[in-house]
Amino acid sequence: MTMELLHLVNGRWIEGSGAEFADANPANPGEIVARGRAASPEEVELAVRAARDAAPSWRATPHHERAAVLSRAAALLDAAAEEWGRELSREEGKTLPEAVAEVRGAARILRYYAGEADRENGEIYASPRPGENLLVMRRPVGVAGLITPFNFPIAIPAWKIGPALTYGNTVVWKPSSLVPLLAMRLAGALAEAGLPGGVLNLVYGEADAGAAIIDHPGVDVVSFTGSTEVGRAVIARCGELAKPVQTEMGGKNAAVVLADADLDHAAEQVCLGAFRSTGQKCTATSRLVVEEAVAADLLRKVAARAGELVVGDPLQDGVEMGPLVSAAARERVTAGVRRAVEDGAEPLAGARPYREGRLAEGWFTPPTVLALPGTHLDVWRTELFGPVVGAVRASGPEEALRLANRSEHGLSAAIFTRDLGAALRAVDDLDVGVLHVNSESAGTFPWVPFGGSKLSGFGPREQGRAAREFFTQTVTVYLGAPA
């Protein structure tokens, strides 16, 4: 069944008047999951205008009433998790268990931000003047422009929309055109939960629609998740406009395995980090640094596990890895692996494209493990955003941490060791925003900050109470008693 995609503008579901686009099933590209038309510039204008018009009323709505909308929407997501999880698998390609878990995770995020209504909303300081208190109050920033990627089509939007709404902002949201159906489902759940018209506006489109949102003077702040290249352009443009911006960009995340690690556990976790969601996570493990003393054993275990993974239709029982999201993504990953091998990388698992059968017909690529001759190869530096991990050897723990830091990205990392001192040195020395000790590099919880250093992130962190720093602004009040 092919769904018709509609935009949500000022509380009404409308057809777009821009170019036609189709949402294909990456496991079976001949199957169209949904289709629609992109937003025209006029429709983006209407969306921003609706958000501005709705802002005063939504801001004045008591926080607990705003929170109640998020709670009701969370209940709707939980109730529809199995159905929407299947739709997510069909349009994005991750396995059904992962997809259902993502829908439930989005519900959890909305529920967390509903809970903000019960937490403190300001601070009181002492004044040196008699009869006066200093109050630091928080208020919404206004209209938030949100631009979200394909790889978590409901979770990432939830962790932007949830805090934006709970803190009293209105939203204009452009999701990736590769995953529009789950965007429509999330917007629909919020509308059904009682969100007033104009508070959340959903428009589909390509880069021009995103640029129109960023450039619009009626949009007060911009939150973007996507590639480093596009994110840097967004940062530059917002700098020209003097517009606050928050970006979560690429990752080239390292797993460090020291000689004292539990190698079976480390190998399993490295593979989970590298190959779940077909490696299409900004926190996926794409670099492996292993201490020389255990390198042969660890790489043999990682390659064996990669070779055992069941690749196929993500809706089928027992499948552990689905396709990439698009033909372009498959070509990018295939070309990156081919260049790496030409430059001296040794394939330990995968590395050869599927040439026949269903896997060749869909946008599949094999889980790939490469032994690298050094850190000079593109595959070490460049984010392929696919199920590929490149491994290098380190002479000892100090060199292992140096190699892990040898990247322009700094989103996430993992270290595997039984030595508490080594783990604490990694906390001090690894230049990342998220560090996992003895677990895979991917994964985050909604109540703690998320974001990276270097070219992986810019602006305030996302998730947890850190999101408040972006979606609110402070007002310092000198409150004195009348004379």
Short mmCIF file of C-alpha atoms in Angstrom, two decimals:
data_model
loop_
_atom_site.label_atom_id
_atom_site.label_comp_id
_atom_site.label_asym_id
_atom_site.label_seq_id
_atom_site.Cartn_x
_atom_site.Cartn_y
_atom_site.Cartn_z
CA MET A 1 0.00 0.00 0.00
CA THR A 2 1.36 3.42 -0.99
CA MET A 3 0.57 6.24 1.42
CA GLU A 4 -0.17 9.80 0.32
CA LEU A 5 2.10 12.31 2.01
CA LEU A 6 0.61 15.56 3.27
CA HIS A 7 2.17 18.61 4.87
CA LEU A 8 0.91 19.91 8.22
CA VAL A 9 0.56 23.70 8.09
CA ASN A 10 -1.43 25.73 10.61
CA GLY A 11 -3.26 22.65 11.84
CA ARG A 12 -4.37 21.54 8.35
CA TRP A 13 -3.12 18.64 6.25
CA ILE A 14 -2.42 19.97 2.77
CA GLU A 15 -0.91 18.72 -0.47
CA GLY A 16 2.37 20.23 -1.56
CA SER A 17 2.67 22.06 -4.85
CA GLY A 18 6.40 21.45 -5.44
CA ALA A 19 8.18 18.61 -7.20
CA GLU A 20 6.88 15.07 -6.87
CA PHE A 21 8.93 12.64 -4.80
CA ALA A 22 8.63 8.98 -3.87
CA ASP A 23 9.64 7.06 -0.76
CA ALA A 24 11.00 3.66 -1.89
CA ASN A 25 11.60 0.50 0.13
CA PRO A 26 15.40 0.06 0.18
CA ALA A 27 15.06 -3.72 0.45
CA ASN A 28 12.80 -3.78 -2.59
CA PRO A 29 13.26 -0.49 -4.49
CA GLY A 30 10.37 -1.21 -6.83
CA GLU A 31 7.96 -0.89 -3.91
CA ILE A 32 6.87 2.69 -3.20
CA VAL A 33 6.03 3.16 0.47
CA ALA A 34 4.72 6.71 0.12
CA ARG A 35 4.62 9.54 -2.37
CA GLY A 36 3.82 13.22 -2.38
CA ARG A 37 4.88 16.68 -3.47
CA ALA A 38 7.49 18.87 -1.85
CA ALA A 39 6.59 22.19 -0.28
CA SER A 40 6.79 25.24 -2.48
CA PRO A 41 8.42 28.45 -1.19
CA GLU A 42 4.92 29.79 -0.59
CA GLU A 43 4.05 26.81 1.59
CA VAL A 44 7.23 27.21 3.64
CA GLU A 45 6.24 30.86 4.08
CA LEU A 46 2.78 29.82 5.30
CA ALA A 47 4.35 27.36 7.76
CA VAL A 48 6.63 29.99 9.28
CA ARG A 49 3.81 32.50 9.45
CA ALA A 50 1.60 29.94 11.19
CA ALA A 51 4.33 29.22 13.74
CA ARG A 52 4.80 32.92 14.46
CA ASP A 53 1.07 33.51 14.84
CA ALA A 54 0.72 30.54 17.20
CA ALA A 55 3.76 31.47 19.34
CA PRO A 56 2.17 33.93 21.82
CA SER A 57 -0.70 31.62 22.72
CA TRP A 58 1.48 28.52 23.05
CA ARG A 59 4.00 30.40 25.15
CA ALA A 60 1.18 31.54 27.47
CA THR A 61 -0.18 27.99 27.80
CA PRO A 62 0.71 26.60 31.25
CA HIS A 63 3.65 24.24 31.11
CA HIS A 64 1.62 21.34 32.48
CA GLU A 65 -0.91 21.72 29.65
CA ARG A 66 1.90 21.67 27.09
CA ALA A 67 3.33 18.62 28.83
CA ALA A 68 -0.02 16.84 28.72
CA VAL A 69 0.02 17.02 24.91
CA LEU A 70 3.43 15.32 24.86
CA SER A 71 2.24 12.63 27.26
CA ARG A 72 -0.83 11.88 25.15
CA ALA A 73 1.28 11.75 22.00
CA ALA A 74 3.69 9.35 23.72
CA ALA A 75 0.78 7.02 24.49
CA LEU A 76 -0.26 7.10 20.83
CA LEU A 77 3.26 6.19 19.75
CA ASP A 78 3.41 3.29 22.16
CA ALA A 79 0.05 1.98 20.93
CA ALA A 80 1.15 2.17 17.28
CA ALA A 81 4.74 0.99 17.77
CA GLU A 82 4.37 -2.35 15.98
CA GLU A 83 2.55 -0.86 12.97
CA TRP A 84 4.76 2.18 12.64
CA GLY A 85 7.86 0.06 13.24
CA ARG A 86 6.98 -1.94 10.13
CA GLU A 87 6.56 1.28 8.17
CA LEU A 88 9.89 2.53 9.47
CA SER A 89 11.60 -0.69 8.33
CA ARG A 90 9.99 -0.38 4.92
CA GLU A 91 11.09 3.20 4.32
CA GLU A 92 14.47 3.32 6.10
CA GLY A 93 15.75 -0.27 6.10
CA LYS A 94 16.61 -1.05 9.72
CA THR A 95 15.46 -4.36 11.13
CA LEU A 96 11.96 -4.64 12.54
CA PRO A 97 13.08 -5.05 16.19
CA GLU A 98 15.25 -1.93 15.87
CA ALA A 99 12.44 -0.01 14.19
CA VAL A 100 9.83 -0.89 16.80
CA ALA A 101 12.32 -0.01 19.53
CA GLU A 102 12.90 3.37 17.89
CA VAL A 103 9.19 4.21 17.91
CA ARG A 104 8.98 3.24 21.57
CA GLY A 105 12.15 5.25 22.20
CA ALA A 106 10.52 8.32 20.67
CA ALA A 107 7.60 7.86 23.05
CA ARG A 108 10.05 7.69 25.94
CA ILE A 109 11.66 10.95 24.80
CA LEU A 110 8.32 12.76 24.63
CA ARG A 111 7.45 11.44 28.07
CA TYR A 112 10.75 12.69 29.48
CA TYR A 113 10.13 16.20 28.17
CA ALA A 114 6.58 16.14 29.47
CA GLY A 115 8.20 15.63 32.88
CA GLU A 116 9.96 18.98 32.55
CA ALA A 117 6.74 20.61 33.78
CA ASP A 118 7.45 19.13 37.22
CA ARG A 119 11.05 20.35 37.42
CA GLU A 120 12.47 23.72 38.47
CA ASN A 121 12.23 26.48 35.91
CA GLY A 122 14.60 29.08 37.28
CA GLU A 123 17.00 30.03 40.01
CA ILE A 124 17.12 32.49 42.92
CA TYR A 125 20.30 34.20 44.03
CA ALA A 126 21.04 36.42 46.99
CA SER A 127 21.46 40.15 46.42
CA PRO A 128 23.86 42.35 48.38
CA ARG A 129 21.08 44.95 48.59
CA PRO A 130 18.51 44.67 51.39
CA GLY A 131 15.01 43.61 50.40
CA GLU A 132 16.02 42.35 46.95
CA ASN A 133 16.25 38.90 45.32
CA LEU A 134 17.87 37.98 42.03
CA LEU A 135 15.74 35.68 39.89
CA VAL A 136 16.94 33.89 36.75
CA MET A 137 13.84 33.00 34.74
CA ARG A 138 13.60 31.02 31.52
CA ARG A 139 11.38 31.76 28.56
CA PRO A 140 11.03 30.26 25.06
CA VAL A 141 13.17 31.54 22.21
CA GLY A 142 10.26 31.72 19.71
CA VAL A 143 10.08 29.80 16.43
CA ALA A 144 12.48 26.88 16.02
CA GLY A 145 13.47 25.61 12.59
CA LEU A 146 14.27 21.88 12.82
CA ILE A 147 16.02 19.89 10.09
CA THR A 148 16.34 16.15 10.72
CA PRO A 149 18.08 13.22 8.96
CA PHE A 150 16.94 9.85 7.62
CA ASN A 151 18.67 7.44 9.97
CA PHE A 152 16.40 7.89 13.01
CA PRO A 153 13.21 9.16 11.36
CA ILE A 154 11.15 9.41 14.55
CA ALA A 155 13.64 9.41 17.45
CA ILE A 156 15.79 12.36 16.36
CA PRO A 157 12.74 14.50 15.52
CA ALA A 158 11.29 13.61 18.93
CA TRP A 159 14.39 14.75 20.76
CA LYS A 160 14.23 18.10 18.98
CA ILE A 161 10.46 18.62 18.92
CA GLY A 162 9.92 17.43 22.52
CA PRO A 163 12.08 20.08 24.19
CA ALA A 164 11.09 22.79 21.71
CA LEU A 165 7.42 22.30 22.56
CA THR A 166 7.70 21.69 26.27
CA TYR A 167 9.62 24.94 26.75
CA GLY A 168 6.95 26.89 24.87
CA ASN A 169 8.37 27.28 21.36
CA THR A 170 6.63 26.71 18.06
CA VAL A 171 8.20 24.67 15.28
CA VAL A 172 8.75 24.48 11.54
CA TRP A 173 10.15 21.03 10.77
CA LYS A 174 11.72 19.64 7.60
CA PRO A 175 12.55 15.93 7.79
CA SER A 176 14.67 14.02 5.31
CA SER A 177 12.71 13.31 2.14
CA LEU A 178 14.00 9.71 2.35
CA VAL A 179 11.80 9.01 5.41
CA PRO A 180 8.69 11.20 5.17
CA LEU A 181 6.12 8.66 6.35
CA LEU A 182 7.35 8.40 9.93
CA ALA A 183 7.54 12.19 10.04
CA MET A 184 3.88 12.37 9.10
CA ARG A 185 3.08 9.76 11.76
CA LEU A 186 4.83 11.74 14.50
CA ALA A 187 3.24 15.04 13.48
CA GLY A 188 -0.13 13.31 13.30
CA ALA A 189 0.25 11.88 16.81
CA LEU A 190 1.01 15.32 18.22
CA ALA A 191 -1.95 16.84 16.38
CA GLU A 192 -4.25 14.05 17.59
CA ALA A 193 -2.95 14.59 21.13
CA GLY A 194 -4.33 18.12 21.06
CA LEU A 195 -1.49 20.29 19.84
CA PRO A 196 -3.02 23.57 18.65
CA GLY A 197 -2.83 24.47 14.98
CA GLY A 198 0.35 26.25 13.94
CA VAL A 199 2.42 25.10 16.91
CA LEU A 200 4.05 22.32 14.84
CA ASN A 201 4.32 22.69 11.07
CA LEU A 202 5.69 19.88 8.90
CA VAL A 203 7.02 20.53 5.38
CA TYR A 204 8.84 18.13 3.06
CA GLY A 205 11.52 19.17 0.64
CA GLU A 206 15.15 19.06 -0.35
CA ALA A 207 17.98 21.48 0.43
CA ASP A 208 16.08 24.48 -0.91
CA ALA A 209 13.30 23.99 1.66
CA GLY A 210 15.86 23.72 4.45
CA ALA A 211 17.58 26.88 3.23
CA ALA A 212 14.25 28.72 3.15
CA ILE A 213 13.62 27.80 6.79
CA ILE A 214 17.12 28.81 7.87
CA ASP A 215 17.03 32.12 6.00
CA HIS A 216 13.53 33.14 7.06
CA PRO A 217 13.56 36.12 9.45
CA GLY A 218 10.56 34.60 11.23
CA VAL A 219 12.66 31.62 12.39
CA ASP A 220 14.54 32.48 15.58
CA VAL A 221 16.81 29.42 16.04
CA VAL A 222 17.90 26.45 13.92
CA SER A 223 18.63 22.90 15.05
CA PHE A 224 20.21 20.62 12.43
CA THR A 225 21.32 16.99 12.37
CA GLY A 226 23.11 15.71 9.28
CA SER A 227 26.45 15.57 7.50
CA THR A 228 29.47 17.60 8.51
CA GLU A 229 29.62 19.26 5.10
CA VAL A 230 26.04 20.51 5.22
CA GLY A 231 26.28 21.29 8.93
CA ARG A 232 29.24 23.60 8.38
CA ALA A 233 27.28 25.45 5.71
CA VAL A 234 24.34 25.78 8.12
CA ILE A 235 26.66 27.14 10.82
CA ALA A 236 28.16 29.65 8.41
CA ARG A 237 24.78 30.86 7.19
CA CYS A 238 23.39 31.21 10.69
CA GLY A 239 26.52 33.15 11.63
CA GLU A 240 25.84 35.60 8.81
CA LEU A 241 22.27 35.96 10.06
CA ALA A 242 23.32 36.19 13.75
CA LYS A 243 20.88 33.33 14.38
CA PRO A 244 21.52 30.79 17.17
CA VAL A 245 22.27 27.35 15.75
CA GLN A 246 22.74 23.86 17.11
CA THR A 247 24.27 21.17 14.89
CA GLU A 248 24.95 17.49 15.37
CA MET A 249 27.10 16.39 12.47
CA GLY A 250 29.26 13.47 11.44
CA GLY A 251 31.13 10.93 13.47
CA LYS A 252 34.13 8.72 12.84
CA ASN A 253 33.93 6.81 16.06
CA ALA A 254 36.69 4.61 17.41
CA ALA A 255 36.51 1.50 19.57
CA VAL A 256 39.73 0.95 21.53
CA VAL A 257 40.44 -2.61 22.67
CA LEU A 258 43.27 -2.97 25.17
CA ALA A 259 45.17 -6.17 25.85
CA ASP A 260 43.40 -6.91 29.14
CA ALA A 261 39.88 -6.70 27.64
CA ASP A 262 37.36 -9.54 27.48
CA LEU A 263 37.88 -10.20 23.77
CA ASP A 264 34.65 -12.10 23.17
CA HIS A 265 32.64 -9.28 24.71
CA ALA A 266 34.66 -6.62 22.89
CA ALA A 267 34.22 -8.33 19.52
CA GLU A 268 30.47 -8.63 20.00
CA GLN A 269 30.13 -5.01 21.04
CA VAL A 270 32.31 -3.74 18.20
CA CYS A 271 30.10 -5.59 15.72
CA LEU A 272 26.93 -4.23 17.32
CA GLY A 273 28.33 -0.72 17.08
CA ALA A 274 29.51 -1.16 13.50
CA PHE A 275 26.68 -3.11 11.91
CA ARG A 276 23.40 -2.42 13.68
CA SER A 277 21.23 -0.07 11.63
CA THR A 278 23.58 -1.02 8.75
CA GLY A 279 26.16 1.33 10.20
CA GLN A 280 23.91 4.31 9.48
CA LYS A 281 24.35 5.95 12.87
CA CYS A 282 26.39 9.04 13.62
CA THR A 283 27.65 7.08 16.66
CA ALA A 284 28.43 3.86 14.75
CA THR A 285 31.83 2.24 15.24
CA SER A 286 33.81 2.81 12.05
CA ARG A 287 37.36 2.73 13.44
CA LEU A 288 38.92 -0.01 15.57
CA VAL A 289 42.17 0.44 17.50
CA VAL A 290 43.44 -2.76 19.06
CA GLU A 291 46.53 -3.32 21.17
CA GLU A 292 49.13 -5.37 19.27
CA ALA A 293 49.31 -8.16 21.84
CA VAL A 294 45.70 -9.23 21.20
CA ALA A 295 45.16 -7.86 17.69
CA ALA A 296 45.21 -11.16 15.83
CA ASP A 297 42.71 -12.79 18.19
CA LEU A 298 40.39 -9.80 18.36
CA LEU A 299 40.33 -9.21 14.59
CA ARG A 300 39.65 -12.89 13.96
CA LYS A 301 36.66 -12.77 16.30
CA VAL A 302 35.30 -9.53 14.80
CA ALA A 303 35.69 -10.84 11.23
CA ALA A 304 34.01 -14.14 12.14
CA ARG A 305 31.04 -12.39 13.72
CA ALA A 306 30.71 -10.03 10.75
CA GLY A 307 30.74 -13.01 8.39
CA GLU A 308 27.97 -14.72 10.36
CA LEU A 309 25.56 -11.79 10.29
CA VAL A 310 22.28 -12.53 8.52
CA VAL A 311 21.68 -9.82 5.92
CA GLY A 312 18.30 -9.52 4.24
CA ASP A 313 14.78 -8.12 4.25
CA PRO A 314 14.57 -6.24 7.57
CA LEU A 315 10.97 -7.36 8.09
CA GLN A 316 11.96 -11.04 8.16
CA ASP A 317 12.58 -12.92 11.41
CA GLY A 318 16.22 -13.63 12.12
CA VAL A 319 17.61 -10.87 9.89
CA GLU A 320 20.36 -8.96 11.71
CA MET A 321 21.17 -6.28 9.14
CA GLY A 322 19.05 -4.66 6.45
CA PRO A 323 19.90 -2.50 3.44
CA LEU A 324 21.34 0.96 3.15
CA VAL A 325 18.78 3.71 2.72
CA SER A 326 19.38 4.48 -0.97
CA ALA A 327 21.22 3.52 -4.14
CA ALA A 328 23.46 6.56 -3.66
CA ALA A 329 24.38 5.37 -0.16
CA ARG A 330 25.24 1.91 -1.50
CA GLU A 331 27.44 3.41 -4.22
CA ARG A 332 29.22 5.66 -1.70
CA VAL A 333 30.02 2.76 0.62
CA THR A 334 31.03 0.42 -2.21
CA ALA A 335 33.33 3.05 -3.71
CA GLY A 336 34.88 3.81 -0.32
CA VAL A 337 35.66 0.15 0.34
CA ARG A 338 37.05 -0.30 -3.17
CA ARG A 339 39.41 2.68 -2.73
CA ALA A 340 40.54 1.38 0.65
CA VAL A 341 41.48 -2.01 -0.79
CA GLU A 342 43.27 -0.35 -3.69
CA ASP A 343 45.22 1.72 -1.14
CA GLY A 344 46.40 -1.34 0.75
CA ALA A 345 43.63 -2.30 3.18
CA GLU A 346 43.26 -6.05 3.75
CA PRO A 347 39.66 -7.32 3.67
CA LEU A 348 38.97 -9.56 6.67
CA ALA A 349 35.20 -9.82 6.05
CA GLY A 350 32.82 -8.57 3.39
CA ALA A 351 34.25 -5.94 1.03
CA ARG A 352 32.70 -7.46 -2.09
CA PRO A 353 29.37 -6.12 -3.41
CA TYR A 354 26.47 -8.51 -3.80
CA ARG A 355 26.22 -9.48 -7.46
CA GLU A 356 23.08 -11.61 -7.69
CA GLY A 357 19.79 -12.39 -6.00
CA ARG A 358 17.63 -10.24 -3.75
CA LEU A 359 20.60 -8.65 -2.02
CA ALA A 360 21.90 -7.35 -5.35
CA GLU A 361 18.46 -6.05 -6.31
CA GLY A 362 18.03 -4.10 -3.09
CA TRP A 363 20.38 -1.50 -1.62
CA PHE A 364 22.38 -4.01 0.41
CA THR A 365 26.08 -4.05 1.17
CA PRO A 366 27.96 -6.65 3.20
CA PRO A 367 29.27 -6.03 6.72
CA THR A 368 32.93 -5.25 6.11
CA VAL A 369 36.05 -5.42 8.27
CA LEU A 370 39.31 -4.01 6.91
CA ALA A 371 42.81 -4.25 8.36
CA LEU A 372 44.45 -0.93 7.55
CA PRO A 373 48.17 -0.31 6.94
CA GLY A 374 47.91 3.02 8.78
CA THR A 375 45.74 6.01 9.50
CA HIS A 376 46.43 7.77 6.19
CA LEU A 377 43.67 6.05 4.21
CA ASP A 378 40.43 7.88 3.40
CA VAL A 379 38.44 5.08 5.02
CA TRP A 380 40.04 6.02 8.36
CA ARG A 381 39.24 9.72 7.98
CA THR A 382 36.02 9.88 5.97
CA GLU A 383 32.57 8.93 7.25
CA LEU A 384 31.14 6.32 4.85
CA PHE A 385 27.94 5.97 6.90
CA GLY A 386 27.68 2.26 6.28
CA PRO A 387 28.64 -1.11 7.80
CA VAL A 388 32.41 -0.73 7.42
CA VAL A 389 35.03 -0.78 10.18
CA GLY A 390 38.73 -0.18 9.58
CA ALA A 391 41.21 -1.57 12.11
CA VAL A 392 44.73 -0.49 13.07
CA ARG A 393 47.13 -1.85 15.68
CA ALA A 394 48.65 0.08 18.58
CA SER A 395 51.83 -0.71 20.50
CA GLY A 396 50.20 0.07 23.85
CA PRO A 397 47.42 1.96 25.64
CA GLU A 398 48.98 5.41 25.14
CA GLU A 399 49.35 4.98 21.40
CA ALA A 400 45.84 3.49 21.21
CA LEU A 401 44.33 6.67 22.66
CA ARG A 402 46.46 8.84 20.36
CA LEU A 403 45.24 6.92 17.32
CA ALA A 404 41.64 7.13 18.46
CA ASN A 405 41.99 10.91 18.71
CA ARG A 406 43.43 11.10 15.20
CA SER A 407 40.23 12.36 13.59
CA GLU A 408 38.57 15.67 12.84
CA HIS A 409 35.42 14.23 14.43
CA GLY A 410 34.75 13.74 18.12
CA LEU A 411 31.26 12.41 18.65
CA SER A 412 31.52 9.03 20.34
CA ALA A 413 34.08 6.40 21.32
CA ALA A 414 34.30 3.12 23.18
CA ILE A 415 37.08 1.58 25.22
CA PHE A 416 37.31 -2.07 26.32
CA THR A 417 39.49 -2.78 29.35
CA ARG A 418 39.41 -4.27 32.83
CA ASP A 419 41.79 -1.56 34.07
CA LEU A 420 39.94 1.24 35.87
CA GLY A 421 42.96 3.49 35.52
CA ALA A 422 43.01 3.01 31.74
CA ALA A 423 39.30 3.78 31.56
CA LEU A 424 39.79 6.97 33.58
CA ARG A 425 42.68 8.04 31.34
CA ALA A 426 40.36 7.58 28.35
CA VAL A 427 37.79 9.84 30.03
CA ASP A 428 40.47 12.51 30.38
CA ASP A 429 42.25 12.05 27.04
CA LEU A 430 39.67 11.11 24.40
CA ASP A 431 38.27 14.22 22.73
CA VAL A 432 34.67 13.07 22.34
CA GLY A 433 31.27 14.06 23.63
CA VAL A 434 30.15 10.51 24.44
CA LEU A 435 32.36 7.73 25.82
CA HIS A 436 31.29 4.14 26.40
CA VAL A 437 33.38 1.94 28.68
CA ASN A 438 33.00 -1.76 27.81
CA SER A 439 29.98 -1.21 25.57
CA GLU A 440 29.42 -0.27 21.91
CA SER A 441 30.02 3.29 20.76
CA ALA A 442 26.39 3.78 19.73
CA GLY A 443 23.45 4.42 22.02
CA THR A 444 22.13 7.27 24.12
CA PHE A 445 19.47 7.90 26.74
CA PRO A 446 17.12 10.92 26.60
CA TRP A 447 17.86 12.20 30.10
CA VAL A 448 21.61 12.80 29.56
CA PRO A 449 23.34 15.26 27.20
CA PHE A 450 24.24 14.15 23.68
CA GLY A 451 26.64 15.81 21.26
CA GLY A 452 30.21 15.87 20.06
CA SER A 453 33.39 17.90 19.90
CA LYS A 454 35.52 19.07 16.97
CA LEU A 455 33.59 18.79 13.67
CA SER A 456 30.94 16.53 15.19
CA GLY A 457 28.97 19.24 16.93
CA PHE A 458 28.44 22.94 17.34
CA GLY A 459 26.32 24.79 19.85
CA PRO A 460 24.58 23.50 22.99
CA ARG A 461 24.19 19.76 23.52
CA GLU A 462 20.94 17.95 22.76
CA GLN A 463 18.80 15.76 25.04
CA GLY A 464 18.44 15.81 28.79
CA ARG A 465 18.28 19.15 30.52
CA ALA A 466 21.04 20.33 28.18
CA ALA A 467 18.35 20.93 25.56
CA ARG A 468 16.98 23.72 27.74
CA GLU A 469 20.10 25.78 27.02
CA PHE A 470 19.16 25.97 23.34
CA PHE A 471 15.38 26.15 23.46
CA THR A 472 15.12 28.76 26.22
CA GLN A 473 16.74 32.07 27.02
CA THR A 474 17.31 33.48 30.48
CA VAL A 475 15.97 36.71 31.94
CA THR A 476 17.73 37.97 35.06
CA VAL A 477 15.29 39.84 37.30
CA TYR A 478 16.40 42.16 40.10
CA LEU A 479 13.33 41.91 42.32
CA GLY A 480 13.25 44.56 44.99
CA ALA A 481 10.55 45.44 47.49
CA PRO A 482 8.78 48.75 46.88
CA ALA A 483 10.14 51.69 48.89
#
